[in-house]
Amino acid sequence: MSGVRVTMEVGSDGVALITITNPPVNALHPKIIAGLKETYTEAMKRPDVKAIVLTGSGGKFSGGFDINVFKQIHETGNMSLLPDVSVELVVNIMEDAKKPSVAAIQGLALGGGLEMAMGCHARISTPEAQLGLPELTLGVIPGFGGTQRLPRLVGLAKATEMMLLSKTIRAKEGKQYGLIDELVSPSDIIKISRQWALDIAEGRKPWLSSLRRTDKLGSLAEAREILKAARQQVKRQFPNMPQHQACLDSIEEGVVAGGYAGVLKEAKLFKELVLADTSKGLVHVFLAQRATSKEVDPKFLERGVKMISGNLEGLVKKGSLTQDRAKKTLSLLKGVLDYSDFKDVDMVIEAVIEKIPLKQSIFADLERVCPSHCILASNTSTIDLNIVGEKTRSRDRIIGAHFFSPAHIMPLLEIVRTEKTSPQVIVDLMTVGKIIKKVPVVVGNCTGFAVNRTFFPYTQSSHLLVHLGVDVFRIDRVITSFGMPMGPFLLQDVAGYGVAMAVKGIYAEAFKGRTFESDLVELMVKDGRQGKANGKGYYFYEKGSKPRPDPSVQVVIEESKKRANLLRGGKAITVSDQDIVEMIFFPTINEACRVMDEGVVSKASDLDISSVLGMGFPKYRGGLVFWADTVGANYIYSKLSKWAEVYGGFFTPCSYLEERAKKGVPLSSMSSSSSHVSKARL
């Protein structure tokens, strides 16, 4: 790891400047931790060193512990990869040293970076630096003493809020709470930090150990009330996340038994959580999301960024949003009734209803009036882009830009390329996606693309269960308990029935012999039910109230069941909650296997991140394919095979799944059996 180092420069004032270097965010790789231990030990021995200033290179203090190490631990189970930082470095070498340390913070101090800064005897920062302990988003808790020092510096209520919600604050807010001792400009930060270090060493400023402070914890009774309320909030908000309760356990230990006892409790819980499935799933999703942008040649990406950066340069220089800027932005919006104003645009995104003739007509018109360089994108969620562009001669400019509903909230942007789409067009759309704060994933072209194609069996299998006699509202409760934000029937109410009716025939035609068809949606519409749109679907919707199950919908369901005629002897099947989860998600996994086998995605982690960001699959389970591998291909294959014998082709396992089940190969291992070259890779 060239360029990863810890350096020390001792000035004539007797202050040693220790600098962490590990671009781009100075992550605390074990090599950095070892370097800090060695450098600090040397500084303590040198008689010409009176005090220490700790900082990071490149305008950033530290972004925290290197997450790739977590991945290595998850793959190997080798906990020795995790260095002793909390006690050996932060407590013994830094905080309890005979020479004081001052943290000089710029840019960011997150996770382990902030924990090390809190182990110093003062913290000097630039006003806009980001501070936070986001470890819970990775399934663990702060492991370098953060659960103990943050409450002692900012107070128990603020500290629990920051940790439980993984909330970052600016340093200027940190100064108000007591986390930061002084705010300075970037040009002065090292100079003033050196002076602070000398003042502490020579008795002009107090020598404070964060771990030994108690003045902001309040009384034991007050602390217990705060923690009790936090536990209740966590139980409601994060029912499947063990790290949140563990974080509160660690905080409480410190409040009751003292800071050092709390540090030991934190270290114990941290090591347990690192190896838990929740951490494995969340770390996998984090790394998968980071990997989605690495599908393209950097030369193309650089060219695309340069094209857009010129247009945005003026806006970026203005800083945060002001009223004037908001007005100016709004003034750029223009509505038109024909295509005459499209003659100078750089990109068009079509987003009309899923009707093939309508889309073909629009694309033919766009090709005629738009400039030759204009990107012609479609927000279609299902239709093959070759069919969409069938009436045009500009296939190299046609691309899918599939935003997920609601588009202003959902972070995923599924970028769909055909065999003829220009690489530059893909790069340009990826760049636009990042600018508008979306996570772009490049996938290949087919009916439904990667996400909706993978998840069409999710809706159909839930409908199949209903027609076998399983209660609609029970299905929703079970799927929500599994971790989805809402069950399939509430989701259908919220999304509306128009799209479901429009795509029904498209899927049936594309995937003949392996779809489940019923009249349920049509009967719902016929009965005057349009879901949330008109306040009546499977649920009642009233303003200011949560959706309530509508018992009268059972009449519609019974009619649909009668038409489908699946019940043997009129008796409903008997299933456990686990059966419901498996009968809904295993067909989805089966379709994910087909998507991987056909090369619609270039790697399994793209399906994982897409399932989390596009469909709300529980993040802590690591994404659909990751979770499937934890369940096991053989188990999934045997279940699907059994159901296929009883209920028919909808459950029939595909060859990709069968092969992996018999060979014991993970489903995420695409290279050995994928029958097609990736359609997603540039």
PDB file of C-alpha atoms in Angstrom, residues 37 63 66 80 113 131 140 157 197 213 217-218 234 267 304 336 390 397 423 435 444 542-543 665:
ATOM      1  CA  LYS A  37       1.410   3.279  17.865  1.00  0.00           C
ATOM      2  CA  GLY A  63     -12.918   8.978   7.549  1.00  0.00           C
ATOM      3  CA  ASP A  66     -11.002   0.826   6.769  1.00  0.00           C
ATOM      4  CA  SER A  80      -6.717 -11.038  14.505  1.00  0.00           C
ATOM      5  CA  GLY A 113     -11.356   9.185  13.162  1.00  0.00           C
ATOM      6  CA  LEU A 131     -18.168  14.981  12.644  1.00  0.00           C
ATOM      7  CA  VAL A 140     -21.455  -2.550  14.570  1.00  0.00           C
ATOM      8  CA  ALA A 157     -29.158  12.953  24.807  1.00  0.00           C
ATOM      9  CA  ALA A 197      -0.751  21.700  22.684  1.00  0.00           C
ATOM     10  CA  ARG A 213     -15.398  13.532  32.594  1.00  0.00           C
ATOM     11  CA  LEU A 217     -23.846  12.881  32.060  1.00  0.00           C
ATOM     12  CA  GLY A 218     -26.313  14.251  34.609  1.00  0.00           C
ATOM     13  CA  VAL A 234     -34.922   1.796  18.849  1.00  0.00           C
ATOM     14  CA  ALA A 267     -14.838  -3.641  22.879  1.00  0.00           C
ATOM     15  CA  GLY A 304     -18.190  13.125 -19.095  1.00  0.00           C
ATOM     16  CA  VAL A 336     -44.087  23.420 -23.523  1.00  0.00           C
ATOM     17  CA  GLU A 390     -37.651   0.317 -33.207  1.00  0.00           C
ATOM     18  CA  ARG A 397     -28.281   7.372 -28.370  1.00  0.00           C
ATOM     19  CA  PRO A 423     -20.323   4.093 -24.025  1.00  0.00           C
ATOM     20  CA  ILE A 435     -24.949  15.044  -9.688  1.00  0.00           C
ATOM     21  CA  GLY A 444     -28.357  -4.949 -19.680  1.00  0.00           C
ATOM     22  CA  GLU A 542     -57.635   8.661   5.428  1.00  0.00           C
ATOM     23  CA  LYS A 543     -55.621  11.852   5.722  1.00  0.00           C
ATOM     24  CA  VAL A 665     -21.246 -23.040  -5.546  1.00  0.00           C
TER      25      VAL A 665
END
